[in-house]
CSV table of C-alpha atoms in Angstrom, one decimal:
chain,number,residue,atom,x,y,z
A,1,MET,CA,98.4,183.6,108.0
A,2,SER,CA,100.7,185.6,110.3
A,3,ASP,CA,102.1,187.5,107.7
A,4,ALA,CA,99.6,190.0,107.8
A,5,LEU,CA,100.2,191.4,111.4
A,6,LEU,CA,103.9,191.0,111.7
A,7,GLN,CA,105.5,191.3,108.4
A,8,HIS,CA,102.9,193.0,105.6
A,9,PRO,CA,102.8,196.1,108.3
A,10,PHE,CA,106.5,196.9,107.4
A,11,MET,CA,106.0,196.6,103.2
A,12,SER,CA,104.4,199.5,101.6
A,13,GLN,CA,100.5,198.2,100.7
A,14,VAL,CA,100.6,199.6,96.7
A,15,ALA,CA,103.7,197.1,96.8
A,16,LEU,CA,102.3,194.0,98.7
A,17,SER,CA,98.6,195.0,96.2
A,18,GLU,CA,101.0,194.6,92.8
A,19,CYS,CA,103.2,191.5,93.5
A,20,ASN,CA,101.4,188.9,94.3
A,21,ALA,CA,101.1,185.2,92.9
A,22,GLU,CA,99.1,186.6,90.2
A,23,ALA,CA,101.7,189.6,89.3
A,24,MET,CA,104.0,187.0,88.8
A,25,VAL,CA,102.3,184.7,86.8
A,26,ALA,CA,101.9,187.9,85.0
A,27,GLY,CA,105.8,188.2,84.3
A,28,MET,CA,105.8,184.5,83.9
A,29,LEU,CA,103.5,185.2,80.6
A,30,ALA,CA,104.8,188.2,79.6
A,31,PHE,CA,107.8,186.6,79.2
A,32,GLU,CA,106.8,183.6,76.5
A,33,LEU,CA,104.8,185.6,74.8
A,34,ALA,CA,107.3,187.9,74.1
A,35,LEU,CA,109.7,185.3,73.2
A,36,ALA,CA,107.7,183.6,71.0
A,37,GLU,CA,107.0,187.3,69.4
A,38,VAL,CA,110.7,187.6,69.0
A,39,GLN,CA,111.4,183.6,67.6
A,40,GLU,CA,107.8,184.3,65.0
A,41,ALA,CA,110.0,187.7,64.3
A,42,ARG,CA,112.9,185.9,62.7
A,43,ASP,CA,110.9,182.8,60.7
A,44,LEU,CA,111.6,180.1,63.6
A,45,LEU,CA,107.8,180.2,64.6
A,46,PRO,CA,105.3,179.9,61.9
A,47,GLU,CA,103.2,183.1,61.1
A,48,GLY,CA,100.5,184.4,63.6
A,49,THR,CA,101.5,181.9,66.4
A,50,ALA,CA,102.5,184.4,69.1
A,51,ALA,CA,98.8,186.5,68.1
A,52,GLN,CA,97.6,182.9,68.9
A,53,MET,CA,98.8,182.2,72.0
A,54,ARG,CA,98.4,185.5,73.3
A,55,LYS,CA,94.8,185.2,72.3
A,56,ALA,CA,94.6,182.1,74.7
A,57,LEU,CA,96.8,183.2,77.3
A,58,GLU,CA,95.9,186.4,78.3
A,59,GLY,CA,92.6,185.9,79.4
A,60,HIS,CA,93.1,182.5,80.9
A,61,ALA,CA,92.7,181.7,84.7
A,62,PHE,CA,95.4,180.3,85.8
A,63,ASP,CA,95.2,178.2,88.9
A,64,THR,CA,98.2,180.0,91.0
A,65,SER,CA,97.4,177.6,94.1
A,66,ALA,CA,98.7,175.0,91.4
A,67,ILE,CA,101.0,176.4,90.5
A,68,GLY,CA,102.3,176.7,94.1
A,69,ALA,CA,102.0,173.1,95.0
A,70,GLY,CA,103.9,172.0,92.0
A,71,VAL,CA,106.6,173.7,93.3
A,72,ALA,CA,107.1,171.4,95.1
A,73,SER,CA,108.0,168.4,92.6
A,74,GLY,CA,109.9,170.9,89.7
A,75,GLY,CA,111.4,173.5,92.3
A,76,ASN,CA,110.1,176.8,90.2
A,77,ALA,CA,107.1,178.1,89.6
A,78,ALA,CA,108.3,178.3,85.7
A,79,ILE,CA,107.6,174.3,85.9
A,80,PRO,CA,103.9,174.1,86.8
A,81,PHE,CA,103.4,177.3,84.8
A,82,VAL,CA,104.6,176.4,81.6
A,83,LYS,CA,102.2,172.9,82.1
A,84,GLN,CA,99.3,174.9,82.8
A,85,ALA,CA,99.8,177.5,79.7
A,86,ARG,CA,100.5,174.2,76.9
A,87,ALA,CA,97.5,172.6,78.2
A,88,ALA,CA,95.4,175.8,77.7
A,89,LEU,CA,96.5,175.9,74.3
A,90,PRO,CA,95.4,174.6,71.0
A,91,ALA,CA,97.6,171.3,70.4
A,92,GLU,CA,99.3,172.8,67.5
A,93,LEU,CA,100.6,175.6,69.1
A,94,ARG,CA,102.4,174.1,72.1
A,95,ARG,CA,105.7,172.3,70.8
A,96,HIS,CA,106.1,176.4,69.5
A,97,PHE,CA,105.6,177.5,73.6
A,98,HIS,CA,108.8,177.7,75.9
A,99,LEU,CA,110.7,177.3,73.0
A,100,GLY,CA,114.7,177.0,74.1
A,101,ALA,CA,113.4,178.6,77.5
A,102,THR,CA,114.4,176.9,80.5
A,103,SER,CA,112.3,177.3,84.0
A,104,GLN,CA,115.1,180.3,85.1
A,105,ASP,CA,115.1,181.6,82.2
A,106,VAL,CA,111.1,182.4,83.0
A,107,VAL,CA,111.6,183.4,86.8
A,108,ASP,CA,114.6,185.6,86.8
A,109,SER,CA,113.0,187.7,84.1
A,110,ALA,CA,109.6,188.0,86.0
A,111,LEU,CA,111.5,188.6,89.2
A,112,MET,CA,113.1,191.5,86.6
A,113,LEU,CA,109.6,192.7,85.8
A,114,MET,CA,107.9,192.6,88.5
A,115,LEU,CA,110.9,194.5,90.4
A,116,LYS,CA,111.3,197.5,87.6
A,117,PRO,CA,107.9,199.2,89.1
A,118,ARG,CA,109.5,199.4,92.4
A,119,LEU,CA,112.6,200.5,91.3
A,120,ALA,CA,110.4,203.3,90.1
A,121,ALA,CA,108.4,203.3,93.0
A,122,LEU,CA,111.4,204.6,95.6
A,123,ASP,CA,112.9,206.4,93.2
A,124,ALA,CA,109.9,208.8,93.6
A,125,LEU,CA,109.9,208.7,96.9
A,126,LEU,CA,113.6,209.0,97.9
A,127,ARG,CA,112.7,211.9,95.7
A,128,ARG,CA,110.2,212.9,97.8
A,129,CYS,CA,112.6,212.7,100.9
A,130,ARG,CA,115.3,214.9,98.5
A,131,SER,CA,112.7,217.7,98.5
A,132,ALA,CA,111.7,218.1,102.1
A,133,ALA,CA,115.3,217.3,103.6
A,134,LEU,CA,116.2,220.3,101.4
A,135,ALA,CA,113.3,222.4,102.7
A,136,LEU,CA,113.9,221.4,106.0
A,137,MET,CA,118.1,221.8,105.8
A,138,GLN,CA,117.7,225.3,104.4
A,139,ALA,CA,115.0,226.3,106.9
A,140,HIS,CA,117.4,225.4,109.9
A,141,GLU,CA,121.0,226.4,108.7
A,142,THR,CA,121.6,228.7,111.4
A,143,THR,CA,119.5,226.6,114.4
A,144,VAL,CA,122.2,225.5,116.6
A,145,MET,CA,121.6,222.6,118.4
A,146,VAL,CA,124.4,220.0,120.5
A,147,GLY,CA,126.4,218.3,118.4
A,148,ARG,CA,126.9,214.4,120.3
A,149,THR,CA,129.3,211.9,119.8
A,150,LEU,CA,129.5,208.5,121.5
A,151,MET,CA,126.1,209.4,123.1
A,152,GLN,CA,126.7,212.6,125.0
A,153,GLN,CA,127.2,216.3,124.1
A,154,ALA,CA,129.9,216.9,122.3
A,155,LEU,CA,130.7,220.4,119.9
A,156,PRO,CA,127.2,223.3,118.8
A,157,LEU,CA,126.7,222.5,115.3
A,158,THR,CA,123.1,223.1,113.4
A,159,PHE,CA,120.6,221.7,112.9
A,160,GLY,CA,120.4,221.7,108.7
A,161,VAL,CA,123.7,220.2,109.0
A,162,LYS,CA,121.9,217.5,109.9
A,163,VAL,CA,119.6,217.2,108.1
A,164,ALA,CA,121.6,217.3,105.0
A,165,HIS,CA,123.7,215.0,106.5
A,166,TRP,CA,120.1,212.8,106.2
A,167,GLY,CA,119.6,214.0,103.1
A,168,ILE,CA,122.8,213.2,101.5
A,169,GLY,CA,122.6,209.7,102.6
A,170,LEU,CA,119.3,209.1,101.2
A,171,GLU,CA,120.4,210.7,97.8
A,172,GLN,CA,123.4,208.6,97.6
A,173,ALA,CA,121.0,205.9,98.0
A,174,ARG,CA,119.3,206.7,95.5
A,175,ARG,CA,122.1,207.8,92.9
A,176,ARG,CA,123.3,204.1,93.0
A,177,LEU,CA,119.6,202.2,93.1
A,178,ALA,CA,119.3,204.7,89.5
A,179,THR,CA,122.5,202.6,87.7
A,180,LEU,CA,121.2,199.7,88.2
A,181,GLU,CA,120.2,197.5,85.4
A,182,LEU,CA,117.7,194.9,85.6
A,183,PRO,CA,118.6,192.4,82.7
A,184,VAL,CA,116.3,189.8,80.6
A,185,GLN,CA,117.6,186.4,81.2
A,186,PHE,CA,117.7,184.4,78.5
A,187,GLY,CA,120.1,181.0,78.0
A,188,GLY,CA,118.5,177.5,77.7
A,189,ALA,CA,119.4,174.8,78.9
A,190,VAL,CA,123.0,175.5,79.8
A,191,ALA,CA,122.8,179.1,79.1
A,192,VAL,CA,124.2,178.4,75.5
A,193,HIS,CA,121.2,178.9,73.5
A,194,SER,CA,121.6,175.2,72.9
A,195,GLY,CA,117.3,174.5,72.4
A,196,LEU,CA,117.5,176.0,69.4
A,197,ASP,CA,119.2,173.8,68.0
A,198,GLY,CA,117.1,171.4,65.9
A,199,PRO,CA,115.3,170.7,62.4
A,200,GLY,CA,114.4,174.0,61.0
A,201,LEU,CA,116.3,176.0,63.4
A,202,ASP,CA,119.9,176.1,62.3
A,203,GLY,CA,121.8,178.2,64.6
A,204,GLN,CA,122.5,180.7,62.9
A,205,GLY,CA,122.6,184.5,63.3
A,206,SER,CA,119.9,185.9,61.2
A,207,ASP,CA,122.0,187.1,58.2
A,208,GLY,CA,123.5,183.4,58.3
A,209,ALA,CA,126.9,184.6,58.9
A,210,ASP,CA,127.2,184.0,62.7
A,211,PRO,CA,126.9,180.3,63.9
A,212,GLY,CA,125.6,180.1,67.1
A,213,GLY,CA,124.4,183.9,67.3
A,214,LEU,CA,121.2,183.5,67.2
A,215,GLY,CA,120.3,182.5,70.7
A,216,LEU,CA,122.2,185.9,71.6
A,217,GLU,CA,120.8,188.0,68.8
A,218,LEU,CA,116.9,186.8,70.3
A,219,MET,CA,118.6,187.6,73.8
A,220,ASP,CA,119.0,191.1,72.6
A,221,ALA,CA,115.8,191.3,71.6
A,222,LEU,CA,113.4,190.0,74.2
A,223,ALA,CA,115.0,192.5,76.3
A,224,GLN,CA,114.5,195.1,74.0
A,225,ARG,CA,110.4,194.0,74.0
A,226,LEU,CA,109.8,193.1,77.9
A,227,GLU,CA,112.5,197.1,78.3
A,228,LEU,CA,114.7,195.2,79.7
A,229,SER,CA,118.5,195.4,79.9
A,230,VAL,CA,121.0,193.3,77.7
A,231,PRO,CA,123.2,191.0,79.5
A,232,VAL,CA,126.5,190.1,78.4
A,233,LEU,CA,125.5,186.1,78.7
A,234,PRO,CA,122.9,184.4,80.0
A,235,TRP,CA,123.2,184.9,83.5
A,236,HIS,CA,122.5,181.9,85.5
A,237,THR,CA,124.9,181.3,87.4
A,238,ASP,CA,126.6,185.3,86.9
A,239,ARG,CA,124.0,186.6,90.2
A,240,GLN,CA,126.1,189.5,89.9
A,241,PRO,CA,123.0,191.4,88.6
A,242,ILE,CA,121.2,189.8,91.9
A,243,HIS,CA,123.6,190.7,94.4
A,244,ALA,CA,124.3,194.2,93.1
A,245,LEU,CA,120.3,194.7,93.9
A,246,ALA,CA,120.0,193.4,96.6
A,247,THR,CA,123.3,195.7,98.3
A,248,ALA,CA,122.0,198.9,96.3
A,249,LEU,CA,118.0,198.3,98.2
A,250,ASP,CA,120.3,197.5,101.5
A,251,ALA,CA,122.3,201.1,101.3
A,252,VAL,CA,118.9,202.6,100.5
A,253,ALA,CA,117.7,200.4,103.9
A,254,GLY,CA,120.6,201.8,105.6
A,255,ALA,CA,119.9,205.6,105.0
A,256,ALA,CA,116.6,205.5,106.5
A,257,GLU,CA,117.5,203.8,109.5
A,258,LYS,CA,120.1,206.4,109.9
A,259,LEU,CA,117.5,208.7,109.8
A,260,ALA,CA,115.3,206.9,112.0
A,261,LEU,CA,117.6,206.2,114.6
A,262,ASP,CA,118.5,210.5,115.2
A,263,VAL,CA,114.8,211.8,114.6
A,264,ALA,CA,114.1,208.5,117.8
A,265,LEU,CA,117.0,209.6,120.2
A,266,LEU,CA,116.2,213.5,119.6
A,267,THR,CA,112.1,212.3,120.1
A,268,GLN,CA,113.3,211.3,123.8
A,269,THR,CA,111.3,212.9,126.5
A,270,GLU,CA,114.7,214.5,128.2
A,271,VAL,CA,115.6,216.0,124.9
A,272,GLY,CA,112.8,216.6,123.0
A,273,GLU,CA,114.4,218.4,120.2
A,274,VAL,CA,111.9,216.8,117.8
A,275,SER,CA,108.5,215.4,117.1
A,276,GLU,CA,107.7,212.9,114.5
A,277,PRO,CA,104.6,214.1,113.0
A,278,GLY,CA,101.3,213.7,114.4
A,279,GLY,CA,98.1,212.3,113.7
A,280,GLU,CA,95.0,210.3,114.6
A,281,GLY,CA,96.6,207.4,116.7
A,282,MET,CA,99.9,207.6,115.7
A,283,GLY,CA,102.4,206.5,118.8
A,284,GLU,CA,99.9,206.0,120.7
A,285,SER,CA,100.8,203.3,123.7
A,286,SER,CA,98.0,200.6,124.8
A,287,SER,CA,98.3,201.0,128.4
A,288,MET,CA,100.1,204.8,128.9
A,289,PRO,CA,97.8,207.4,127.6
A,290,HIS,CA,100.3,210.1,127.8
A,291,LYS,CA,102.9,208.1,125.9
A,292,ARG,CA,103.8,209.5,121.4
A,293,ASN,CA,106.0,206.9,120.4
A,294,PRO,CA,108.5,207.8,117.6
A,295,VAL,CA,106.2,204.8,115.6
A,296,ARG,CA,107.6,205.7,112.0
A,297,CYS,CA,111.1,205.3,112.6
A,298,ALA,CA,110.1,202.3,114.6
A,299,LEU,CA,108.6,200.6,111.7
A,300,ILE,CA,111.3,202.8,109.9
A,301,ARG,CA,114.1,200.4,111.6
A,302,GLY,CA,111.9,197.5,112.1
A,303,ALA,CA,112.0,197.0,107.9
A,304,ALA,CA,115.6,197.8,107.5
A,305,ARG,CA,116.8,195.1,110.2
A,306,GLN,CA,114.9,193.1,108.4
A,307,VAL,CA,116.2,194.2,104.7
A,308,HIS,CA,119.5,193.4,106.7
A,309,GLY,CA,118.7,190.5,107.2
A,310,HIS,CA,117.5,189.6,103.9
A,311,VAL,CA,120.7,190.8,102.2
A,312,SER,CA,123.0,188.4,104.1
A,313,VAL,CA,121.1,185.5,102.8
A,314,ILE,CA,121.5,186.6,99.0
A,315,LEU,CA,125.1,187.5,99.7
A,316,ASN,CA,125.9,184.2,100.8
A,317,ALA,CA,124.4,182.6,97.1
A,318,GLN,CA,126.2,184.5,94.8
A,319,ALA,CA,128.4,181.6,94.7
A,320,GLN,CA,125.9,179.0,92.3
A,321,PRO,CA,127.5,175.7,90.9
A,322,LEU,CA,128.4,174.9,88.0
A,323,GLU,CA,125.8,176.3,85.3
A,324,ARG,CA,122.8,176.0,87.6
A,325,GLY,CA,121.9,176.9,91.2
A,326,LEU,CA,121.4,173.9,93.8
A,327,GLY,CA,119.3,176.0,96.2
A,328,GLU,CA,121.0,178.8,96.1
A,329,TRP,CA,119.0,180.7,93.3
A,330,HIS,CA,116.3,179.3,94.8
A,331,ALA,CA,117.1,181.2,98.3
A,332,GLU,CA,117.5,184.0,96.5
A,333,TRP,CA,113.6,185.1,95.6
A,334,THR,CA,111.9,185.7,98.6
A,335,PRO,CA,114.4,188.0,100.4
A,336,LEU,CA,114.7,190.1,97.2
A,337,LEU,CA,111.1,190.7,96.5
A,338,ASP,CA,110.6,191.2,100.4
A,339,SER,CA,113.7,193.5,100.4
A,340,ALA,CA,111.8,196.0,97.5
A,341,LEU,CA,108.4,195.8,99.4
A,342,LEU,CA,110.0,196.2,102.7
A,343,VAL,CA,112.5,199.3,101.3
A,344,GLU,CA,109.0,201.1,99.8
A,345,GLY,CA,107.2,201.2,103.0
A,346,ALA,CA,110.1,202.8,104.9
A,347,LEU,CA,110.4,205.1,102.8
A,348,GLU,CA,106.6,205.7,102.4
A,349,GLN,CA,107.3,206.7,106.3
A,350,ALA,CA,110.4,208.5,105.8
A,351,ALA,CA,109.3,211.0,103.5
A,352,VAL,CA,106.2,211.5,106.0
A,353,LEU,CA,108.2,212.1,108.1
A,354,LEU,CA,110.1,214.5,107.0
A,355,GLU,CA,107.5,216.4,105.3
A,356,GLY,CA,105.7,217.1,109.1
A,357,LEU,CA,109.1,216.8,111.4
A,358,GLU,CA,108.5,218.9,114.5
A,359,VAL,CA,111.2,221.0,115.2
A,360,HIS,CA,111.9,222.5,118.6
A,361,PRO,CA,114.6,225.0,118.3
A,362,GLU,CA,113.6,226.2,122.0
A,363,ALA,CA,114.5,222.4,123.2
A,364,MET,CA,117.4,222.7,122.3
A,365,ARG,CA,118.7,226.0,123.4
A,366,ARG,CA,117.8,224.1,126.7
A,367,ASN,CA,120.0,221.5,126.0
A,368,LEU,CA,122.6,223.5,125.0
A,369,ALA,CA,122.5,225.1,128.3
A,370,ALA,CA,122.8,221.8,130.8
A,371,THR,CA,126.1,221.9,131.1
A,372,GLY,CA,126.2,225.5,131.9
A,373,GLY,CA,127.8,226.3,128.5
A,374,GLY,CA,130.6,223.4,129.3
A,375,ILE,CA,130.5,222.3,126.2
A,376,MET,CA,132.5,225.4,125.3
A,377,ALA,CA,135.7,224.3,127.2
A,378,GLU,CA,137.1,223.2,124.2
A,379,PRO,CA,137.3,226.7,122.7
A,380,VAL,CA,137.3,228.4,126.0
A,381,SER,CA,141.1,226.4,126.2
A,382,ARG,CA,142.1,227.7,123.2
A,383,LEU,CA,141.8,231.3,123.9
A,384,LEU,CA,143.5,230.7,127.6
A,385,ALA,CA,146.1,228.5,125.8
A,386,PRO,CA,148.5,231.6,124.1
A,387,THR,CA,148.5,233.3,128.0
A,388,LEU,CA,148.6,230.6,130.2
A,389,GLY,CA,149.8,227.4,128.4
A,390,GLN,CA,148.5,224.8,126.6
A,391,GLU,CA,148.0,222.5,130.4
A,392,ALA,CA,146.5,224.8,132.8
A,393,ALA,CA,144.1,226.1,129.9
A,394,LYS,CA,142.7,222.8,129.5
A,395,ARG,CA,142.8,222.2,133.7
A,396,ILE,CA,140.9,225.5,134.0
A,397,SER,CA,138.5,225.1,131.3
A,398,ALA,CA,137.2,221.7,132.8
A,399,GLU,CA,137.0,223.3,136.3
A,400,ALA,CA,135.2,226.2,135.4
A,401,ALA,CA,132.5,223.4,133.2
A,402,GLU,CA,132.3,221.0,136.0
A,403,THR,CA,131.4,224.3,138.4
A,404,ALA,CA,129.0,225.7,136.1
A,405,ARG,CA,127.0,221.9,135.9
A,406,LEU,CA,127.1,221.7,139.7
A,407,GLN,CA,126.6,225.3,140.9
A,408,GLY,CA,123.8,225.9,137.9
A,409,VAL,CA,125.7,229.0,136.2
A,410,ALA,CA,126.9,230.0,133.3
A,411,TYR,CA,129.8,228.7,131.9
A,412,ALA,CA,131.2,232.6,131.1
A,413,ASP,CA,130.6,233.4,135.3
A,414,ALA,CA,132.3,230.6,136.6
A,415,LEU,CA,135.0,231.1,134.2
A,416,GLN,CA,135.4,234.5,135.5
A,417,ALA,CA,135.2,233.4,138.9
A,418,HIS,CA,138.4,231.0,138.6
A,419,PRO,CA,141.1,232.4,140.3
A,420,GLU,CA,143.7,231.7,137.8
A,421,LEU,CA,141.8,234.0,135.5
A,422,GLN,CA,141.9,237.0,136.8
A,423,GLY,CA,142.5,239.8,135.4
A,424,GLN,CA,144.5,237.6,132.7
A,425,VAL,CA,140.9,237.8,130.1
A,426,GLU,CA,138.7,240.1,129.0
A,427,ALA,CA,135.0,239.1,129.7
A,428,GLN,CA,134.0,239.6,126.5
A,429,ALA,CA,136.5,237.4,125.2
A,430,LEU,CA,135.3,234.5,127.6
A,431,ARG,CA,131.5,235.5,127.0
A,432,GLN,CA,132.1,235.2,123.2
A,433,ALA,CA,134.0,231.9,123.4
A,434,THR,CA,131.1,230.2,125.4
A,435,ASP,CA,128.2,230.9,122.9
A,436,PRO,CA,127.7,228.2,120.9
A,437,ALA,CA,126.5,230.1,118.1
A,438,LEU,CA,130.0,231.9,117.4
A,439,TYR,CA,131.6,227.9,117.1
A,440,LEU,CA,129.6,226.3,114.5
A,441,GLY,CA,132.2,226.0,112.2
A,442,SER,CA,131.7,225.0,108.4
A,443,SER,CA,128.0,224.1,109.7
A,444,GLN,CA,126.5,226.8,107.5
A,445,ALA,CA,128.9,226.4,104.6
A,446,GLN,CA,128.1,222.5,105.0
A,447,VAL,CA,124.1,223.2,104.5
A,448,ARG,CA,124.8,225.1,101.3
A,449,ARG,CA,127.2,222.7,99.7
A,450,ALA,CA,124.5,219.7,100.1
A,451,ALA,CA,121.6,221.8,98.9
A,452,ALA,CA,123.8,222.5,95.6
A,453,TRP,CA,124.8,218.7,96.1
A,454,LEU,CA,121.1,217.4,96.3
A,455,GLN,CA,119.7,219.8,93.5
A,456,ARG,CA,122.0,218.5,90.7
A,457,GLU,CA,120.6,215.8,88.7
């Protein structure tokens, strides 16, 4: 399969090993066994039924290939799975299996069970990123570099501020992800637990006082047993949980992509202000031995772009018809799981990137001087305006910046040599106005404020 060469390298290998056909079957089985247990606890099944099911099915070798083939005729994996499970049970237990459930209950709940450890892994990786960002931004709280707007040199700031923004973006995404609920799904055919009506199943709550309340009671108990959240109602065509999950994953992908894009731009040969962590074979070219490509950034951005595409599929499947989606539900499965695996892969790279990022302050100083100090024209103009007027100050500061660039002299020297400034402004004042380290605004305060926020749970 081409996936192993073209798709899987962007994903977490740990997650790939844990999110396979066998894991999906295990999730579906966990749902069915838990359903039997909560039903037996409310006297809906004969005593010992759930234990007998568990004994017969937990060690059973399900044929995942046959389940996959069965999707073509049934439309989802639950239908062939239930057939296999019933066939593996003693005859007297078969009618008790999958009681009151529908295929969407099984698939949605299994997906939530598969995603639960993935969210835990994402949280752990984002915490690693947060710790690494904190260390990096505090180490470079006063490291001066060029700030760039529209890809051009603008004004100075500190590298610590840049890292602070990376850290805040990732942490905002982590906190959003942490608020997500993974709800159990249990509603039966049309999401009103009608499958619980019938002989011996009176549709009443356990105290007999709430006609029709038994299904909701079972749903709540099932959520507790599976350690999933309790929805208000079954959510067969209410896809808000999936929408929230997909967009939260996309927010993480976007924050990681921002980090990777900035780092990749700063690693350019002509800029050289940072380098990716080294390693055997990392960033090598197939034809150019001298190259050190920002391959971690490429992997992060490649994963993020795929997530953005997957999320668009899920967003377009949000409105689903009547009581069961016709293709919309089915379209969610792959992009949802793949998004989680891609984000986890991106964060594995992001954590290593932040933990081992090589910072080159000397290159930052060199680039600050690339215009001869002309990036300080704005503070110079502010210095000159009270004496020369706003228009003249702006013109003279720009003329001196161009002179500094063309002649390769310091901006302060070009200013002092300007004929209209002779005797107008003290040389020391000009030198201070052209010193990037003295024009950092709230950079240092921002780093400290960001650090305090990042360390607040």
